[in-house]
CSV table of C-alpha atoms and ligand atoms in Angstrom, one decimal:
chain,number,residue,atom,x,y,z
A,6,UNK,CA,41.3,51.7,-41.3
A,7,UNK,CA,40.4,50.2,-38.1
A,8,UNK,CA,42.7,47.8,-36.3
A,9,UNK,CA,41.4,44.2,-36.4
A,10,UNK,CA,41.9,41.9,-34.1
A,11,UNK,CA,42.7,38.4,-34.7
A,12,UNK,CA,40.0,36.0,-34.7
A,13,UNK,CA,39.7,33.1,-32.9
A,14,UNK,CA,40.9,29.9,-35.2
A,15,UNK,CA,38.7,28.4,-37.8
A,16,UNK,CA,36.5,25.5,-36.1
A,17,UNK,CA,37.3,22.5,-35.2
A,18,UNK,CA,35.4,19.0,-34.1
A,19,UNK,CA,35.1,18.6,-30.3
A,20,UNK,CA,34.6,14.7,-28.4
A,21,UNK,CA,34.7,13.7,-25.2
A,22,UNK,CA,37.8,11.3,-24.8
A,23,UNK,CA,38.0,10.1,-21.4
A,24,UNK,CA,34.8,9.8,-18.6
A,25,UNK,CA,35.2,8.5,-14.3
A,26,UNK,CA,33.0,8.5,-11.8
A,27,UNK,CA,33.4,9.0,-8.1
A,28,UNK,CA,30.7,7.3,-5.7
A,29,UNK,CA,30.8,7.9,-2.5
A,30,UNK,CA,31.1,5.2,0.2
A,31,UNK,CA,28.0,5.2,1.8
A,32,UNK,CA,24.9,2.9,0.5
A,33,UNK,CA,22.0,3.7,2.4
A,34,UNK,CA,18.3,1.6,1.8
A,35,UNK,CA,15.7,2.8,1.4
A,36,UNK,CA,14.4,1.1,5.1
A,37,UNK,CA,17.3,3.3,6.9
A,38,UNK,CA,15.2,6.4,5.8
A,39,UNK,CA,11.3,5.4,5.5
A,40,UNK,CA,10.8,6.1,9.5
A,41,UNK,CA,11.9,9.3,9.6
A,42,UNK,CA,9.3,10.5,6.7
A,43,UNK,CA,6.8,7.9,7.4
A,44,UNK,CA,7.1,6.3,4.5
A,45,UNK,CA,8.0,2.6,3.3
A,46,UNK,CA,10.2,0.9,0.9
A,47,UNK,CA,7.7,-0.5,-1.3
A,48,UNK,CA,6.8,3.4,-2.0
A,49,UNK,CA,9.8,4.6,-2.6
A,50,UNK,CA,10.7,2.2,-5.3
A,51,UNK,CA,7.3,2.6,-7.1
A,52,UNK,CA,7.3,6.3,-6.9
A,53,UNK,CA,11.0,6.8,-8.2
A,54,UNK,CA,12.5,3.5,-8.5
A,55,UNK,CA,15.2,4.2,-6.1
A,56,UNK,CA,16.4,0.9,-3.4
A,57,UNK,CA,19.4,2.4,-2.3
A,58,UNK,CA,21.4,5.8,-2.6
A,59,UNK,CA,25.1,7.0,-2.1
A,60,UNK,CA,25.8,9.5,0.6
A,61,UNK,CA,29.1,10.7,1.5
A,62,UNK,CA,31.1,10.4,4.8
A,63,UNK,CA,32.4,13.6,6.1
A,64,UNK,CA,35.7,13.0,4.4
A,65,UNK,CA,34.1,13.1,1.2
A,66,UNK,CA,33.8,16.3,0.0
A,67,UNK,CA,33.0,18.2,-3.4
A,68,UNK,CA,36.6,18.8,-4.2
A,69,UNK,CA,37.3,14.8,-3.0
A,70,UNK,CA,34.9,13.2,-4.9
A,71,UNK,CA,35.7,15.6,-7.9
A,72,UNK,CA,39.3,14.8,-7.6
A,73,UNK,CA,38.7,11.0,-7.6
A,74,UNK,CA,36.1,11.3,-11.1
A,75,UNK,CA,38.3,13.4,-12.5
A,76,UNK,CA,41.4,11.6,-12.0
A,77,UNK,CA,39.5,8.6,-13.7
A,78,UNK,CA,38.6,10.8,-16.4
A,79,UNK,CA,41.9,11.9,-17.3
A,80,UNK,CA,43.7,8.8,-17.4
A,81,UNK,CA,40.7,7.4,-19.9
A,82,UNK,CA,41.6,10.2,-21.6
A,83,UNK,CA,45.5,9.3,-22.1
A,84,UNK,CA,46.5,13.1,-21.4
A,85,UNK,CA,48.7,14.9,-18.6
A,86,UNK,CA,47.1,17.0,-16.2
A,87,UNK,CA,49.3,20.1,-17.3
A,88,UNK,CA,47.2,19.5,-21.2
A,89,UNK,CA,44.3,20.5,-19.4
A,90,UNK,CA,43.5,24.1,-20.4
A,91,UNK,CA,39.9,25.0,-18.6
A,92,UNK,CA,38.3,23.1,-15.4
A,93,UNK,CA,34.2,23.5,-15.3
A,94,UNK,CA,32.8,22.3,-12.3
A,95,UNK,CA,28.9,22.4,-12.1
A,96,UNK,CA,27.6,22.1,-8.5
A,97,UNK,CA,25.1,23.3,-6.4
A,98,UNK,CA,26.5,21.8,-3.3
A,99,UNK,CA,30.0,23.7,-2.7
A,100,UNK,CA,29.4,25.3,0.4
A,101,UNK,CA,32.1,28.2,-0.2
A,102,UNK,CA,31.0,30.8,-2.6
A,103,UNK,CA,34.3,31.4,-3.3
A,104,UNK,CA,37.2,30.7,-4.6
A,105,UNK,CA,35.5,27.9,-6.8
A,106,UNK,CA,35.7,24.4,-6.5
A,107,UNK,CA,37.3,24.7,-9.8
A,108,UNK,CA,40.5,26.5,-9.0
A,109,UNK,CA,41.1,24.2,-6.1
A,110,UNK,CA,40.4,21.2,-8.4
A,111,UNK,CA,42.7,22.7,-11.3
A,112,UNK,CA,45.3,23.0,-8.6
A,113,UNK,CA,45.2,19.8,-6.8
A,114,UNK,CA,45.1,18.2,-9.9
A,115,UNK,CA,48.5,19.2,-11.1
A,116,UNK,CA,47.1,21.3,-14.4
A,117,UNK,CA,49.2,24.4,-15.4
A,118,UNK,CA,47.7,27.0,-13.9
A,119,UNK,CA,44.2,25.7,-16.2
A,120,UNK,CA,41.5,28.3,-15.9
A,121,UNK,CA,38.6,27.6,-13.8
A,122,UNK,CA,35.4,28.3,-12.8
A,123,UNK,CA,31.8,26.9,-11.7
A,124,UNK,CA,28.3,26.8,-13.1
A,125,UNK,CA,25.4,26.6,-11.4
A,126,UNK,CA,22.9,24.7,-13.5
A,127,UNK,CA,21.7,22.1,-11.3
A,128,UNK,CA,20.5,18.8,-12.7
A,129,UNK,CA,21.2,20.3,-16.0
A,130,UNK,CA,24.9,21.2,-14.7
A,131,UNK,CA,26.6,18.3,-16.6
A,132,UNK,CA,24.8,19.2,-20.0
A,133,UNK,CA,25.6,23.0,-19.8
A,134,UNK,CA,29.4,22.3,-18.6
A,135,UNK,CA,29.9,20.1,-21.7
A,136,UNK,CA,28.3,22.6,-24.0
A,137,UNK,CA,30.7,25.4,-22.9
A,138,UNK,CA,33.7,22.5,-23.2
A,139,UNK,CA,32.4,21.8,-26.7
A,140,UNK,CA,32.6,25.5,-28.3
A,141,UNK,CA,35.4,26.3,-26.2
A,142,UNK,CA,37.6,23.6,-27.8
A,143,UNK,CA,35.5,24.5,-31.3
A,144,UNK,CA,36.9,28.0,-31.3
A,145,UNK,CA,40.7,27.0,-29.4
A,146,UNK,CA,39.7,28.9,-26.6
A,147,UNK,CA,41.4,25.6,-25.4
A,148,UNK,CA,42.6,22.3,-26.2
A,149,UNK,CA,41.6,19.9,-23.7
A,150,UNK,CA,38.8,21.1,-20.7
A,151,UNK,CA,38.0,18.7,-17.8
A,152,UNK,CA,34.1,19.2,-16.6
A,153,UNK,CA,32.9,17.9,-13.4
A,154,UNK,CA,29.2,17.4,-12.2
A,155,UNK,CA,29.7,17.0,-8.7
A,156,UNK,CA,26.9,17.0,-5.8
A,157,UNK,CA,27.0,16.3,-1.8
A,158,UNK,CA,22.9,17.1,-1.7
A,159,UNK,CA,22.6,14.8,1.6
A,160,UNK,CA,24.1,18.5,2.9
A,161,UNK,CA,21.1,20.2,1.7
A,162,UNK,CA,18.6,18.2,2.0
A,163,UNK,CA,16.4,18.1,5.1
A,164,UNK,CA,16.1,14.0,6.4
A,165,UNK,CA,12.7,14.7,7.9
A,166,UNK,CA,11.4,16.2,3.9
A,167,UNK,CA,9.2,13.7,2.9
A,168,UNK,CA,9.7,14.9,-0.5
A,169,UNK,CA,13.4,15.3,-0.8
A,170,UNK,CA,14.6,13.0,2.0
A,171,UNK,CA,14.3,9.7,0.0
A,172,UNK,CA,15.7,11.3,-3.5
A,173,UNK,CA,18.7,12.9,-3.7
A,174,UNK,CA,22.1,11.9,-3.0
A,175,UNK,CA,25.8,12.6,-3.6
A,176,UNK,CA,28.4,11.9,-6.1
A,177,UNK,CA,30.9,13.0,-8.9
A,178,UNK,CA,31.2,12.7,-12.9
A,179,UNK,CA,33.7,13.8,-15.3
A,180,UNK,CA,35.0,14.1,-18.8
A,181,UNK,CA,37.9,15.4,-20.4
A,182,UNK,CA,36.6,17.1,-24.0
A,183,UNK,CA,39.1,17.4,-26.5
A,184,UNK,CA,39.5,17.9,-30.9
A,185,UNK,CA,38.6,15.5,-33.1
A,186,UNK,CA,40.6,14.1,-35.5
A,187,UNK,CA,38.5,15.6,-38.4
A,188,UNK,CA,35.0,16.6,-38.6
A,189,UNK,CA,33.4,13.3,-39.1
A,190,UNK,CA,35.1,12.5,-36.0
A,191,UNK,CA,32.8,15.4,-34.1
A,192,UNK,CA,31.5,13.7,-31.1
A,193,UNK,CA,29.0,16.1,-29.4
A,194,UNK,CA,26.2,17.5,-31.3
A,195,UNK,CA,24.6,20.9,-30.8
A,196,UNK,CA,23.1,21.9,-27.4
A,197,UNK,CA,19.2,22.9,-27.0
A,198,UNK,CA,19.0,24.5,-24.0
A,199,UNK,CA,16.8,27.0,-22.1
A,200,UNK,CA,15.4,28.4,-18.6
A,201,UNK,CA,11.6,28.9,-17.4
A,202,UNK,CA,12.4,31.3,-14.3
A,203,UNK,CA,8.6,31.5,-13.7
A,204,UNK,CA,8.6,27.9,-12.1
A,205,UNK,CA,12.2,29.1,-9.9
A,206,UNK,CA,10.0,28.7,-6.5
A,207,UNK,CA,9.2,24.6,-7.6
A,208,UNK,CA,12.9,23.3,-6.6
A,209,UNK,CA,15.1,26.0,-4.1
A,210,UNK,CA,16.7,26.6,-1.0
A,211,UNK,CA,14.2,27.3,1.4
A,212,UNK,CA,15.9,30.9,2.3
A,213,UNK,CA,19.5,32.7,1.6
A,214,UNK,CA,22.8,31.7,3.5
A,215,UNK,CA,22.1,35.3,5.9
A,216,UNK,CA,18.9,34.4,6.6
A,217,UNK,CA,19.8,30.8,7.4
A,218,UNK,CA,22.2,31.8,9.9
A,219,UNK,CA,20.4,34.4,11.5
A,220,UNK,CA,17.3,32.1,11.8
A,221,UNK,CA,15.3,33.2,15.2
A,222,UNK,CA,16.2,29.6,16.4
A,223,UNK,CA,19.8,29.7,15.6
A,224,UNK,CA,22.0,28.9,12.6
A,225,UNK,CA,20.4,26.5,10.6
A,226,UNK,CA,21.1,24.9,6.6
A,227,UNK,CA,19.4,26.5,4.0
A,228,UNK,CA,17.4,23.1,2.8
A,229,UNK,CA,16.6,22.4,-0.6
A,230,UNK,CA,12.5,22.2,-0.9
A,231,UNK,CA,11.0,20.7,-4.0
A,232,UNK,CA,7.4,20.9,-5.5
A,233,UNK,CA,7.8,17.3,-6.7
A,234,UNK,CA,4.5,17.0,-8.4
A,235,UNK,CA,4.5,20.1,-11.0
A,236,UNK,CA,8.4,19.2,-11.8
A,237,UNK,CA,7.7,15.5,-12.2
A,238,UNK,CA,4.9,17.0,-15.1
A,239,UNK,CA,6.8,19.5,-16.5
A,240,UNK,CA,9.7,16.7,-16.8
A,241,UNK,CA,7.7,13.8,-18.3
A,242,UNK,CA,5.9,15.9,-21.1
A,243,UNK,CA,8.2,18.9,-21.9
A,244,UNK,CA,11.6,17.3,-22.1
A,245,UNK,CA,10.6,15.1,-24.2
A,246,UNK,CA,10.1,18.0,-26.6
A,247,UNK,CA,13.8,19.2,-25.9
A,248,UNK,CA,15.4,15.4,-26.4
A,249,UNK,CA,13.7,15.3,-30.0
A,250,UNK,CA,15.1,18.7,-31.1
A,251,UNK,CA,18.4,17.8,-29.5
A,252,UNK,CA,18.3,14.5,-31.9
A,253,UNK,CA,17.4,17.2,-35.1
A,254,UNK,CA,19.7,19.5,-34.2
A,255,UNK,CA,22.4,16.6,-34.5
A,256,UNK,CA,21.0,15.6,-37.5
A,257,UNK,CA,19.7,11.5,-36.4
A,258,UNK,CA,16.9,9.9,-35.5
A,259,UNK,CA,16.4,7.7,-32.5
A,260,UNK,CA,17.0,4.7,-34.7
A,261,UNK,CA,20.4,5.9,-35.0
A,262,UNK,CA,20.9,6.3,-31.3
A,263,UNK,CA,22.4,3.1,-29.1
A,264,UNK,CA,21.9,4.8,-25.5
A,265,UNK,CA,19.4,7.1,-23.4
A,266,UNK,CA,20.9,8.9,-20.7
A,267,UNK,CA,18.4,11.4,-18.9
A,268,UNK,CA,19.1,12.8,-15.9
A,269,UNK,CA,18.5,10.0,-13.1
A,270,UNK,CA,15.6,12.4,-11.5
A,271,UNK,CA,13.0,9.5,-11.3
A,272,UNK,CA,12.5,6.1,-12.7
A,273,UNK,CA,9.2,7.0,-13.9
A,274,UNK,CA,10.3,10.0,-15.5
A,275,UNK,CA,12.9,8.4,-17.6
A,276,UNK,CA,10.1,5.6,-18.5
A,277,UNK,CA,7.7,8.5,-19.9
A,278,UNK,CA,10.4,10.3,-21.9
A,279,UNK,CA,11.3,7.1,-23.6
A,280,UNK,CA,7.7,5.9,-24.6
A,281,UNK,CA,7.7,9.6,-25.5
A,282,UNK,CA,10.4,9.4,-27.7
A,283,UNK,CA,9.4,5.9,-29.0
A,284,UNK,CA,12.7,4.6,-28.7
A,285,UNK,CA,13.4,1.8,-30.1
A,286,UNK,CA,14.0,-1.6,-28.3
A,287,UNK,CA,17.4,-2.0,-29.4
A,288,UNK,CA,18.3,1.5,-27.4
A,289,UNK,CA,19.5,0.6,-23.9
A,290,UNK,CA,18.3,2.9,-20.9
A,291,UNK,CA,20.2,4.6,-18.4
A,292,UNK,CA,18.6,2.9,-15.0
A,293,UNK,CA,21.7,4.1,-12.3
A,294,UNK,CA,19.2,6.0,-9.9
A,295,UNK,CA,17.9,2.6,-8.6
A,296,UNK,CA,21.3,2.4,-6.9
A,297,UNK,CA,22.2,5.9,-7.3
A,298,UNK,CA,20.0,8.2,-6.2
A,299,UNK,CA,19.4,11.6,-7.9
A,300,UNK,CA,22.8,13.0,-7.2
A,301,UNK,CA,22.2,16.1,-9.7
A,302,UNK,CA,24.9,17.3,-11.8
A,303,UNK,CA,26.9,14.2,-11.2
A,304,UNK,CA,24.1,11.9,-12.3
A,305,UNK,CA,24.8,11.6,-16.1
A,306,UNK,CA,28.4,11.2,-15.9
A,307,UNK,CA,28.0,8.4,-12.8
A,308,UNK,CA,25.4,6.6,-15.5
A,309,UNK,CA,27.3,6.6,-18.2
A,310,UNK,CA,30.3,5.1,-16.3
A,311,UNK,CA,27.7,2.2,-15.0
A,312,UNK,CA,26.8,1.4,-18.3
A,313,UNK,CA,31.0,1.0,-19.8
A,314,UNK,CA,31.2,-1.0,-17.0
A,315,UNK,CA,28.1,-3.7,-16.8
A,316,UNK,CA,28.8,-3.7,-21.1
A,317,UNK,CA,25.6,-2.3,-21.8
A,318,UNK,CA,27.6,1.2,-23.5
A,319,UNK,CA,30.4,0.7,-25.4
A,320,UNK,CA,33.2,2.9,-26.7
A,321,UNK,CA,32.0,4.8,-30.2
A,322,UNK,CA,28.2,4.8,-28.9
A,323,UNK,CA,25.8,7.5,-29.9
A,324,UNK,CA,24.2,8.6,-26.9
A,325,UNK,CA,21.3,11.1,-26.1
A,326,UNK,CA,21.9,12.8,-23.0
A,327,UNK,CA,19.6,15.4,-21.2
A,328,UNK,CA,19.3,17.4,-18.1
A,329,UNK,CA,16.9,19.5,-16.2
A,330,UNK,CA,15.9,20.7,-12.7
A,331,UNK,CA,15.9,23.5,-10.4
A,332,UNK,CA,15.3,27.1,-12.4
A,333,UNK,CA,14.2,25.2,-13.9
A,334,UNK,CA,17.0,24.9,-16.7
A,335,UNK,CA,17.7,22.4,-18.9
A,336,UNK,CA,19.8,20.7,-21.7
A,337,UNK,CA,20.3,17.8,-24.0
A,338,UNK,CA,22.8,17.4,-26.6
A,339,UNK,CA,23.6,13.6,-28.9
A,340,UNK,CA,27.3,12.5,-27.3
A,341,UNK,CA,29.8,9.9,-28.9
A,342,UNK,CA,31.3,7.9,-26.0
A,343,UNK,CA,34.3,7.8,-25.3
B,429,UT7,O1,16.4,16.3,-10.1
B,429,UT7,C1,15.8,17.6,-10.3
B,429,UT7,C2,14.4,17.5,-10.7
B,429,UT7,N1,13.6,16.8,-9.8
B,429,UT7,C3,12.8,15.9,-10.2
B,429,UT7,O2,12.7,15.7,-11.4
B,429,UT7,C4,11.8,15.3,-9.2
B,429,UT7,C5,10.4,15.2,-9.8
B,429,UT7,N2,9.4,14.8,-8.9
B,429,UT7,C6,9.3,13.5,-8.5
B,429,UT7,O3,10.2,12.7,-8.8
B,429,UT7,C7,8.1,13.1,-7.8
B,429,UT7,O4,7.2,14.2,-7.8
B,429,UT7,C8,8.3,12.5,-6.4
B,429,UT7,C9,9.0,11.2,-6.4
B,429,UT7,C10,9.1,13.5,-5.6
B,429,UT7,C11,7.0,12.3,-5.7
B,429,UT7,O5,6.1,11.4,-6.4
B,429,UT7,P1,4.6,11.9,-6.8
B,429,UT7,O6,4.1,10.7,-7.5
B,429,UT7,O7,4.7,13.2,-7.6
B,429,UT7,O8,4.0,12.0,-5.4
B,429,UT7,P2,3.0,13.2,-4.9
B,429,UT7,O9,3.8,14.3,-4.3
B,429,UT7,O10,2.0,13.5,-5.9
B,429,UT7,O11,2.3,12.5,-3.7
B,429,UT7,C12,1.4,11.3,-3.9
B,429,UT7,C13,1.0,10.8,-2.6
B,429,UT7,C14,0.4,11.8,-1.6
B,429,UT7,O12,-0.6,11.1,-0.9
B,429,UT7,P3,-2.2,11.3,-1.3
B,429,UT7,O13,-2.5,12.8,-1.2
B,429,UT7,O14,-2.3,10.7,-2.7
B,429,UT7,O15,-2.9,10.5,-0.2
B,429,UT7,C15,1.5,12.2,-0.7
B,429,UT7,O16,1.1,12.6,0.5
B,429,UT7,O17,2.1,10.2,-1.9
B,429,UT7,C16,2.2,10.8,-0.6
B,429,UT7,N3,3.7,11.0,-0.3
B,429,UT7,C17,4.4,10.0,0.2
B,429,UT7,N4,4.1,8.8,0.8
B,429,UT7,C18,5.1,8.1,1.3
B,429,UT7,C19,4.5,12.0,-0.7
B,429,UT7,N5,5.7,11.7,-0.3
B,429,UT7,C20,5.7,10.5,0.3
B,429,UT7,C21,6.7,9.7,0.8
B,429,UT7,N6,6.4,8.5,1.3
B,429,UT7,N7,8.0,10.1,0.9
């Protein structure tokens, strides 16, 4: 007979139970930017809704920011840092390859020697990290895993883009995932998620790390260039798509749902998924990139936190949540919150 080895424990309900934000200092209008990409205010908001943006100072960093969202996260939570069993951090902005943000996060934050790693999802980041917390608390891989979405894109992004320089910002968002009480008590619905690898060249750095700093004019950042045009399409009329099989495969219909949360990629994109979706009036929209910016993986998380705090979301809400961007990848999932 052949030895067996123990399965993993029978499956369990996973929630989020605690959610913070971290945004950074900095609020820059959209008038300290239009000169540089002769542009103008009035263009900006129309075109992606955005008046201001966060950008960090130089003492706010990837690990900083995450260490401030996550702290938040934790305490809403009402567990210790040493219950924490796995760290996720999704980022596309840490500029060391390795060790991961993670580890350092998992350390700095007091956990007992939690594992940790990164993803690198993008603007999906948030929604792939919380699928992996999900099953990994399903199975007991571990009991209570901390994911962070965390950008500083004003690193990567060239000021004089016209199509990036006005867009993206900085930030951090977390949650802490942990069991449910019971099944009924099951607080994050299946993930649909996926990858179209033949549209990598619309959002990507513009060369390698080596190649960047052996540039014939010197050492220079590998900026982030963006095909805005073919990504706003694919973003208005295929995620849509994904949203409504997220809401099936969670077993509701958008009369059951109290919140939208897209990613915060563009005003006008959010405004075609909804019509899209035909949600109904009574389903209150995620809006944080007017003040926000698109700050990527963080963007979710940061929106969320807004809407706790202005009293538009409220604790037990059934929430629709979906990500996408450069890959292009993406993800949506129905959330309880916390
Ligand atoms: O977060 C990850 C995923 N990213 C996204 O989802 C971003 C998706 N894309 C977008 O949000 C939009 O494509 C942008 C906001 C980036 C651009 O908006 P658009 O409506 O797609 O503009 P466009 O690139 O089609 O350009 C329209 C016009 C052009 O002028 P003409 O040819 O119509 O005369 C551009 O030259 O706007 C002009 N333009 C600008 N004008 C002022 C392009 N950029 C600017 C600018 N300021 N910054």
């Amino acid at each position: 007979m052949r030895t067996q080895i123990r399965p993993a424990r029978q499956p369990r309900a996973a929630r989020i139970t605690g959610i913070g934000g971290y945004r950074p200092s900095r609020v820059i209008p959209n008038s300290e930017i239009v000169e540089r990409i002769d542009s103008s205010d009035e263009w900006i908001r129309t075109r992606s809704g955005i008046e201001s943006r966060r950008w960090a100072t130089d003492d706010e960093t990837v690990i900083s920011m995450s260490l401030g969202a996550a702290g938040k996260a934790i305490a809403h939570a009402g567990v210790h840092p040493d219950q924490i069993g796995c760290v996720i951090v999704s980022t596309v902005t840490h500029l060391y390859q390795t060790p991961s943000a993670a580890a350092e996060i998992a350390y700095k934050l007091g956990t007992d020697r939690a594992a940790a790693f990164d993803i690198s999802a993008a603007c999906a980041g948030f929604c792939y990290g919380l699928s992996l917390a999900s099953d990994m608390v399903q199975t007991g891989t571990a009991e209570h895993v901390l994911v962070i979405g965390v950008e500083r894109l004003s690193d990567l992004t060239d000021p004089t883009d016209r199509s990036t320089a006005f867009l993206f910002a900085d930030g951090a968002g977390a949650v802490v995932v942990g069991p449910a009480d019971d099944a009924e008590g099951a607080g994050i619905g299946p993930v649909v998620w996926g990858s179209d690898g033949e549209s990598l060249g619309h959002i990507h750095q513009r060369e390698n790390w080596y190649d960047a700093l052996h540039s014939p004019d010197g050492p220079r950042m590998p900026h982030l260039v963006m095909q805005g045009n073919p990504v706003f399409r694919w973003a208005s009329y295929e995620m849509p798509k994904v949203a409504q099989q997220a809401l099936e495969a969670a077993g509701i219909t958008v009369d059951d749902l109290d919140l939208f949360v897209p990613h915060q990629a563009n005003m006008r994109i959010t405004d075609a998924m909804a019509r899209q979706l035909k949600l109904p009036d009574h389903v209150a929209i995620a809006r944080d990139i007017a003040q926000q910016g698109n700050s990527s993986a963080a963007s979710i998380p940061l929106a969320i936190e807004r809407m706790l705090e202005s009293g538009e979301a409220r604790s037990g809400d059934l929430a629709l949540v979906i990500g996408f961007g450069a890959g292009l990848v993406y993800a949506a999932q129905v959330i309880r919150i916390p």
